[in-house]
């Protein structure tokens, strides 16, 4: 059995840790309230933008737009992934779940370029051999639409220059305070298979809502999409940033709550061990006193 001094030191250490985790939980709770409201305000626009542009492309067939180009079947597909994680840990599996979307998905390190938002994702993926371009870690502290535009320009430029062939977005969807869902979506380009899947979804919607006319563009199709597609990409990136902030604070609040509960349980257990050790020490002293008295008499 550990000595009373060791048990007391460990108990004091855990009490100090419990105070830290409790404070971090309170801070995350306050931040979550603000981030949650912002995410709930942004989500309808975020979802409608994706739904609308997807529907447009599904009803327009293959169309030219920024980043859209014919690619030969020779050679591997180069993928660019915007990975949104956090700058800090102590958030349970929040960061590791995002990293797993890449490492356990169809993303070969040799043919994948990472555009990291958040130091944790950057460090983890760099250690596993992925090429990381840029560092947008400061964006996640207080994301603005201008930050999304900056990231969108960087990725779109790489797409148009041929550095990458496809663009994906890895982030965490904020469902509620206790549930955050790691998500990977394809942003651009929409190939024939993607458009066929969109057409199936559109057909199901059309069956419910009745026939829908084909898309008509004014001015020309490519000019119209040339304006819409960058806005679409920037909107998706901004929406993902806002959702990620809410998800991070929700995950950290839950992690710190669990850590505080575990610390309290350990403190109670150590309290019992300390009392048992003290009782054993008292019993031993009494036994020695009685034995000494008996020996004298």
Tab-separated table of C-alpha atoms in Angstrom:
chain	number	residue	atom	x	y	z
A	1	UNK	CA	0.000	0.000	0.000
A	2	UNK	CA	1.232	3.506	-0.837
A	3	UNK	CA	2.289	5.703	2.075
A	4	UNK	CA	0.056	8.459	3.417
A	5	UNK	CA	2.468	11.085	2.086
A	6	UNK	CA	2.343	9.648	-1.463
A	7	UNK	CA	-1.449	9.418	-1.407
A	8	UNK	CA	-1.757	12.993	-0.131
A	9	UNK	CA	0.583	14.341	-2.813
A	10	UNK	CA	-1.288	12.529	-5.559
A	11	UNK	CA	-4.631	13.726	-4.226
A	12	UNK	CA	-3.410	17.345	-4.201
A	13	UNK	CA	-2.092	16.971	-7.755
A	14	UNK	CA	-5.411	15.626	-9.006
A	15	UNK	CA	-7.289	18.394	-7.199
A	16	UNK	CA	-5.163	20.978	-9.025
A	17	UNK	CA	-5.848	19.252	-12.344
A	18	UNK	CA	-9.561	19.146	-11.535
A	19	UNK	CA	-9.602	22.906	-10.970
A	20	UNK	CA	-7.944	23.443	-14.366
A	21	UNK	CA	-10.346	21.146	-16.240
A	22	UNK	CA	-13.330	22.733	-14.495
A	23	UNK	CA	-12.140	26.207	-15.532
A	24	UNK	CA	-11.555	25.040	-19.114
A	25	UNK	CA	-15.043	23.566	-19.198
A	26	UNK	CA	-16.550	26.901	-18.102
A	27	UNK	CA	-14.528	28.805	-20.721
A	28	UNK	CA	-15.565	26.364	-23.466
A	29	UNK	CA	-19.202	26.619	-22.381
A	30	UNK	CA	-19.159	30.402	-22.739
A	31	UNK	CA	-17.421	30.234	-26.111
A	32	UNK	CA	-19.799	27.520	-27.275
A	33	UNK	CA	-22.872	29.675	-26.696
A	34	UNK	CA	-21.545	32.346	-29.049
A	35	UNK	CA	-20.186	29.883	-31.622
A	36	UNK	CA	-23.375	27.803	-31.536
A	37	UNK	CA	-25.546	30.809	-32.369
A	38	UNK	CA	-23.261	31.802	-35.215
A	39	UNK	CA	-23.227	28.245	-36.619
A	40	UNK	CA	-27.029	27.997	-36.477
A	41	UNK	CA	-27.331	31.305	-38.333
A	42	UNK	CA	-24.841	30.261	-41.014
A	43	UNK	CA	-25.939	26.655	-41.580
A	44	UNK	CA	-29.127	27.359	-43.640
A	45	UNK	CA	-27.164	29.499	-46.113
A	46	UNK	CA	-24.316	26.980	-46.149
A	47	UNK	CA	-26.662	24.070	-46.933
A	48	UNK	CA	-28.757	25.986	-49.455
A	49	UNK	CA	-25.676	27.163	-51.355
A	50	UNK	CA	-24.411	23.604	-51.725
A	51	UNK	CA	-27.851	22.314	-52.673
A	52	UNK	CA	-28.493	25.105	-55.194
A	53	UNK	CA	-25.166	24.948	-57.013
A	54	UNK	CA	-25.273	21.152	-57.072
A	55	UNK	CA	-28.753	21.299	-58.544
A	56	UNK	CA	-27.655	23.833	-61.163
A	57	UNK	CA	-24.802	21.631	-62.324
A	58	UNK	CA	-26.973	18.527	-62.275
A	59	UNK	CA	-29.464	20.188	-64.631
A	60	UNK	CA	-26.835	21.855	-66.798
A	61	UNK	CA	-24.660	18.881	-67.657
A	62	UNK	CA	-20.873	19.256	-67.909
A	63	UNK	CA	-20.167	22.967	-67.951
A	64	UNK	CA	-17.058	25.088	-67.902
A	65	UNK	CA	-16.196	27.003	-64.734
A	66	UNK	CA	-13.071	28.029	-62.789
A	67	UNK	CA	-10.962	24.948	-62.190
A	68	UNK	CA	-12.902	22.842	-64.683
A	69	UNK	CA	-10.680	21.250	-67.288
A	70	UNK	CA	-10.445	18.041	-69.211
A	71	UNK	CA	-8.045	15.578	-67.662
A	72	UNK	CA	-6.512	12.618	-69.407
A	73	UNK	CA	-6.909	9.165	-67.933
A	74	UNK	CA	-3.141	8.815	-67.650
A	75	UNK	CA	-1.525	9.501	-64.303
A	76	UNK	CA	-2.888	9.657	-60.759
A	77	UNK	CA	-5.515	12.139	-59.631
A	78	UNK	CA	-3.984	14.886	-57.540
A	79	UNK	CA	-6.213	15.853	-54.642
A	80	UNK	CA	-6.244	18.977	-52.523
A	81	UNK	CA	-7.910	18.843	-49.116
A	82	UNK	CA	-8.803	21.805	-46.923
A	83	UNK	CA	-8.452	20.296	-43.439
A	84	UNK	CA	-10.050	22.247	-40.591
A	85	UNK	CA	-8.852	21.270	-37.115
A	86	UNK	CA	-7.967	23.268	-33.991
A	87	UNK	CA	-4.894	25.025	-32.650
A	88	UNK	CA	-5.222	23.415	-29.220
A	89	UNK	CA	-5.708	19.914	-27.901
A	90	UNK	CA	-7.696	18.707	-24.883
A	91	UNK	CA	-10.804	18.283	-27.051
A	92	UNK	CA	-11.237	14.525	-26.943
A	93	UNK	CA	-11.138	12.911	-30.377
A	94	UNK	CA	-11.990	16.106	-32.267
A	95	UNK	CA	-8.652	16.500	-34.070
A	96	UNK	CA	-7.842	12.805	-34.456
A	97	UNK	CA	-11.210	12.132	-36.101
A	98	UNK	CA	-10.515	14.785	-38.738
A	99	UNK	CA	-7.056	13.372	-39.420
A	100	UNK	CA	-8.535	9.872	-39.812
A	101	UNK	CA	-10.769	11.132	-42.627
A	102	UNK	CA	-7.580	11.676	-44.626
A	103	UNK	CA	-5.268	8.908	-43.426
A	104	UNK	CA	-7.951	6.205	-43.581
A	105	UNK	CA	-9.535	7.513	-46.775
A	106	UNK	CA	-8.544	7.373	-50.428
A	107	UNK	CA	-5.813	9.989	-50.111
A	108	UNK	CA	-2.338	8.857	-51.102
A	109	UNK	CA	0.326	11.055	-49.418
A	110	UNK	CA	2.239	11.263	-52.712
A	111	UNK	CA	-0.746	12.670	-54.624
A	112	UNK	CA	-2.458	14.716	-51.922
A	113	UNK	CA	-1.833	18.311	-50.912
A	114	UNK	CA	-3.172	19.522	-47.577
A	115	UNK	CA	-4.304	23.103	-46.996
A	116	UNK	CA	-4.364	23.104	-43.178
A	117	UNK	CA	-6.513	25.306	-40.971
A	118	UNK	CA	-5.398	24.535	-37.416
A	119	UNK	CA	-2.009	23.485	-36.073
A	120	UNK	CA	-3.099	20.093	-34.756
A	121	UNK	CA	-4.142	18.861	-38.189
A	122	UNK	CA	-1.042	20.376	-39.763
A	123	UNK	CA	1.326	18.667	-37.316
A	124	UNK	CA	-0.395	15.267	-37.465
A	125	UNK	CA	-0.609	15.083	-41.259
A	126	UNK	CA	2.928	16.426	-41.758
A	127	UNK	CA	4.254	13.668	-39.490
A	128	UNK	CA	2.505	11.085	-41.658
A	129	UNK	CA	4.143	12.273	-44.845
A	130	UNK	CA	1.493	14.551	-46.367
A	131	UNK	CA	2.513	17.726	-48.162
A	132	UNK	CA	1.068	20.762	-46.396
A	133	UNK	CA	0.848	24.059	-48.288
A	134	UNK	CA	0.380	27.270	-46.335
A	135	UNK	CA	-0.651	27.643	-42.732
A	136	UNK	CA	-4.066	29.171	-42.036
A	137	UNK	CA	-4.007	28.286	-38.336
A	138	UNK	CA	-4.825	31.793	-37.103
A	139	UNK	CA	-8.050	31.797	-39.118
A	140	UNK	CA	-9.753	29.327	-36.800
A	141	UNK	CA	-9.468	31.674	-33.787
A	142	UNK	CA	-12.078	34.047	-35.206
A	143	UNK	CA	-13.073	33.085	-38.770
A	144	UNK	CA	-14.267	35.847	-41.083
A	145	UNK	CA	-15.602	35.604	-44.611
A	146	UNK	CA	-12.459	37.358	-45.853
A	147	UNK	CA	-10.408	34.464	-44.453
A	148	UNK	CA	-12.525	32.011	-46.432
A	149	UNK	CA	-11.968	34.102	-49.578
A	150	UNK	CA	-8.200	33.978	-49.023
A	151	UNK	CA	-8.219	30.196	-48.635
A	152	UNK	CA	-10.546	29.839	-51.629
A	153	UNK	CA	-8.217	31.890	-53.851
A	154	UNK	CA	-5.229	29.781	-52.860
A	155	UNK	CA	-7.003	26.511	-53.606
A	156	UNK	CA	-8.660	27.746	-56.802
A	157	UNK	CA	-5.292	28.991	-58.061
A	158	UNK	CA	-3.759	25.563	-57.456
A	159	UNK	CA	-6.686	23.961	-59.267
A	160	UNK	CA	-6.390	26.228	-62.306
A	161	UNK	CA	-2.582	25.822	-62.422
A	162	UNK	CA	-2.856	22.047	-62.509
A	163	UNK	CA	-1.215	21.493	-59.125
A	164	UNK	CA	-4.341	19.607	-58.028
A	165	UNK	CA	-7.247	18.033	-59.900
A	166	UNK	CA	-9.888	17.812	-57.159
A	167	UNK	CA	-10.742	19.834	-54.054
A	168	UNK	CA	-12.169	18.350	-50.855
A	169	UNK	CA	-13.197	19.894	-47.555
A	170	UNK	CA	-12.680	18.045	-44.246
A	171	UNK	CA	-14.385	19.599	-41.231
A	172	UNK	CA	-16.648	18.762	-38.294
A	173	UNK	CA	-20.393	19.312	-38.502
A	174	UNK	CA	-21.953	20.735	-35.353
A	175	UNK	CA	-25.137	18.749	-34.728
A	176	UNK	CA	-25.653	19.615	-31.080
A	177	UNK	CA	-23.667	20.183	-27.904
A	178	UNK	CA	-22.774	16.507	-27.444
A	179	UNK	CA	-22.609	15.389	-31.087
A	180	UNK	CA	-20.080	16.544	-33.658
A	181	UNK	CA	-19.739	14.680	-36.961
A	182	UNK	CA	-16.428	14.538	-38.909
A	183	UNK	CA	-17.361	15.172	-42.544
A	184	UNK	CA	-15.575	15.054	-45.897
A	185	UNK	CA	-17.206	16.620	-48.969
A	186	UNK	CA	-16.039	17.174	-52.514
A	187	UNK	CA	-16.155	20.815	-53.592
A	188	UNK	CA	-14.761	20.814	-57.136
A	189	UNK	CA	-14.773	19.736	-59.871
A	190	UNK	CA	-17.995	17.877	-60.531
A	191	UNK	CA	-17.282	15.013	-62.903
A	192	UNK	CA	-19.784	12.915	-64.797
A	193	UNK	CA	-20.190	10.476	-61.905
A	194	UNK	CA	-20.812	13.299	-59.437
A	195	UNK	CA	-23.316	14.955	-61.760
A	196	UNK	CA	-25.073	11.621	-62.311
A	197	UNK	CA	-25.475	11.244	-58.542
A	198	UNK	CA	-26.820	14.793	-58.352
A	199	UNK	CA	-29.270	14.032	-61.145
A	200	UNK	CA	-30.599	11.075	-59.168
A	201	UNK	CA	-31.125	13.291	-56.113
A	202	UNK	CA	-32.705	15.968	-58.297
A	203	UNK	CA	-34.998	13.388	-59.893
A	204	UNK	CA	-36.225	12.292	-56.478
A	205	UNK	CA	-36.912	15.914	-55.577
A	206	UNK	CA	-38.605	16.538	-58.914
A	207	UNK	CA	-40.960	13.598	-58.331
A	208	UNK	CA	-42.171	15.286	-55.173
A	209	UNK	CA	-42.283	18.836	-56.470
A	210	UNK	CA	-43.246	18.207	-60.085
A	211	UNK	CA	-41.261	18.815	-63.294
A	212	UNK	CA	-38.450	21.360	-63.155
A	213	UNK	CA	-37.292	23.316	-66.196
A	214	UNK	CA	-33.745	23.081	-67.474
A	215	UNK	CA	-31.315	25.772	-66.406
A	216	UNK	CA	-31.170	28.879	-68.604
A	217	UNK	CA	-28.206	31.234	-68.220
A	218	UNK	CA	-28.020	34.949	-68.886
A	219	UNK	CA	-25.284	35.887	-69.764
A	220	UNK	CA	-23.463	32.838	-71.085
A	221	UNK	CA	-23.155	29.671	-69.022
A	222	UNK	CA	-19.400	29.876	-68.415
A	223	UNK	CA	-19.524	33.555	-67.486
A	224	UNK	CA	-22.340	32.990	-65.011
A	225	UNK	CA	-20.676	30.003	-63.394
A	226	UNK	CA	-17.397	31.919	-63.336
A	227	UNK	CA	-19.046	34.303	-60.883
A	228	UNK	CA	-21.085	31.744	-58.935
A	229	UNK	CA	-18.472	29.019	-58.391
A	230	UNK	CA	-15.937	31.166	-56.441
A	231	UNK	CA	-18.763	32.483	-54.259
A	232	UNK	CA	-19.933	28.896	-53.784
A	233	UNK	CA	-16.467	27.729	-52.701
A	234	UNK	CA	-15.919	30.673	-50.352
A	235	UNK	CA	-19.337	30.161	-48.775
A	236	UNK	CA	-18.688	26.463	-48.162
A	237	UNK	CA	-15.302	27.182	-46.596
A	238	UNK	CA	-16.720	29.903	-44.338
A	239	UNK	CA	-19.632	27.704	-43.292
A	240	UNK	CA	-17.230	24.877	-42.467
A	241	UNK	CA	-15.031	27.237	-40.414
A	242	UNK	CA	-17.981	28.433	-38.353
A	243	UNK	CA	-19.231	24.878	-37.792
A	244	UNK	CA	-15.726	23.760	-36.818
A	245	UNK	CA	-15.415	26.470	-34.137
A	246	UNK	CA	-18.710	25.401	-32.554
A	247	UNK	CA	-17.739	21.728	-32.807
A	248	UNK	CA	-14.336	22.331	-31.209
A	249	UNK	CA	-15.807	24.117	-28.212
A	250	UNK	CA	-18.533	21.498	-27.848
A	251	UNK	CA	-15.964	18.682	-27.966
A	252	UNK	CA	-13.673	20.460	-25.486
A	253	UNK	CA	-16.554	21.138	-23.102
A	254	UNK	CA	-17.502	17.448	-23.135
A	255	UNK	CA	-13.888	16.333	-22.741
A	256	UNK	CA	-13.268	18.665	-19.807
A	257	UNK	CA	-16.546	17.637	-18.180
A	258	UNK	CA	-15.510	13.977	-18.398
A	259	UNK	CA	-12.022	14.820	-17.113
A	260	UNK	CA	-13.484	16.711	-14.152
A	261	UNK	CA	-15.828	13.822	-13.308
A	262	UNK	CA	-12.967	11.320	-13.508
A	263	UNK	CA	-10.802	13.547	-11.291
A	264	UNK	CA	-13.546	13.761	-8.674
A	265	UNK	CA	-13.906	9.968	-8.678
A	266	UNK	CA	-10.146	9.554	-8.263
A	267	UNK	CA	-10.125	12.083	-5.409
A	268	UNK	CA	-12.869	10.134	-3.619
A	269	UNK	CA	-10.957	6.880	-4.121
A	270	UNK	CA	-7.715	8.413	-2.876
A	271	UNK	CA	-9.585	9.821	0.126
A	272	UNK	CA	-10.660	6.311	1.089
A	273	UNK	CA	-7.130	4.994	0.567
A	274	UNK	CA	-5.728	7.807	2.714
A	275	UNK	CA	-8.178	7.089	5.539
A	276	UNK	CA	-7.349	3.379	5.383
A	277	UNK	CA	-3.616	4.120	5.469
A	278	UNK	CA	-4.077	6.492	8.413
A	279	UNK	CA	-6.183	3.929	10.255
A	280	UNK	CA	-3.567	1.277	9.616
A	281	UNK	CA	-0.842	3.605	10.917
A	282	UNK	CA	-2.851	4.372	14.074
A	283	UNK	CA	-3.541	0.679	14.640
A	284	UNK	CA	0.139	-0.139	14.209
A	285	UNK	CA	1.154	2.572	16.712
A	286	UNK	CA	-1.387	1.303	19.254
A	287	UNK	CA	-0.146	-2.231	18.777
A	288	UNK	CA	3.446	-1.135	19.336
A	289	UNK	CA	2.474	0.814	22.468
A	290	UNK	CA	0.572	-2.157	23.920
A	291	UNK	CA	3.411	-4.518	23.065
A	292	UNK	CA	5.923	-2.166	24.686
A	293	UNK	CA	3.818	-1.842	27.823
A	294	UNK	CA	3.436	-5.602	28.035
A	295	UNK	CA	7.194	-6.078	27.696
A	296	UNK	CA	7.921	-3.593	30.523
A	297	UNK	CA	5.446	-5.237	32.845
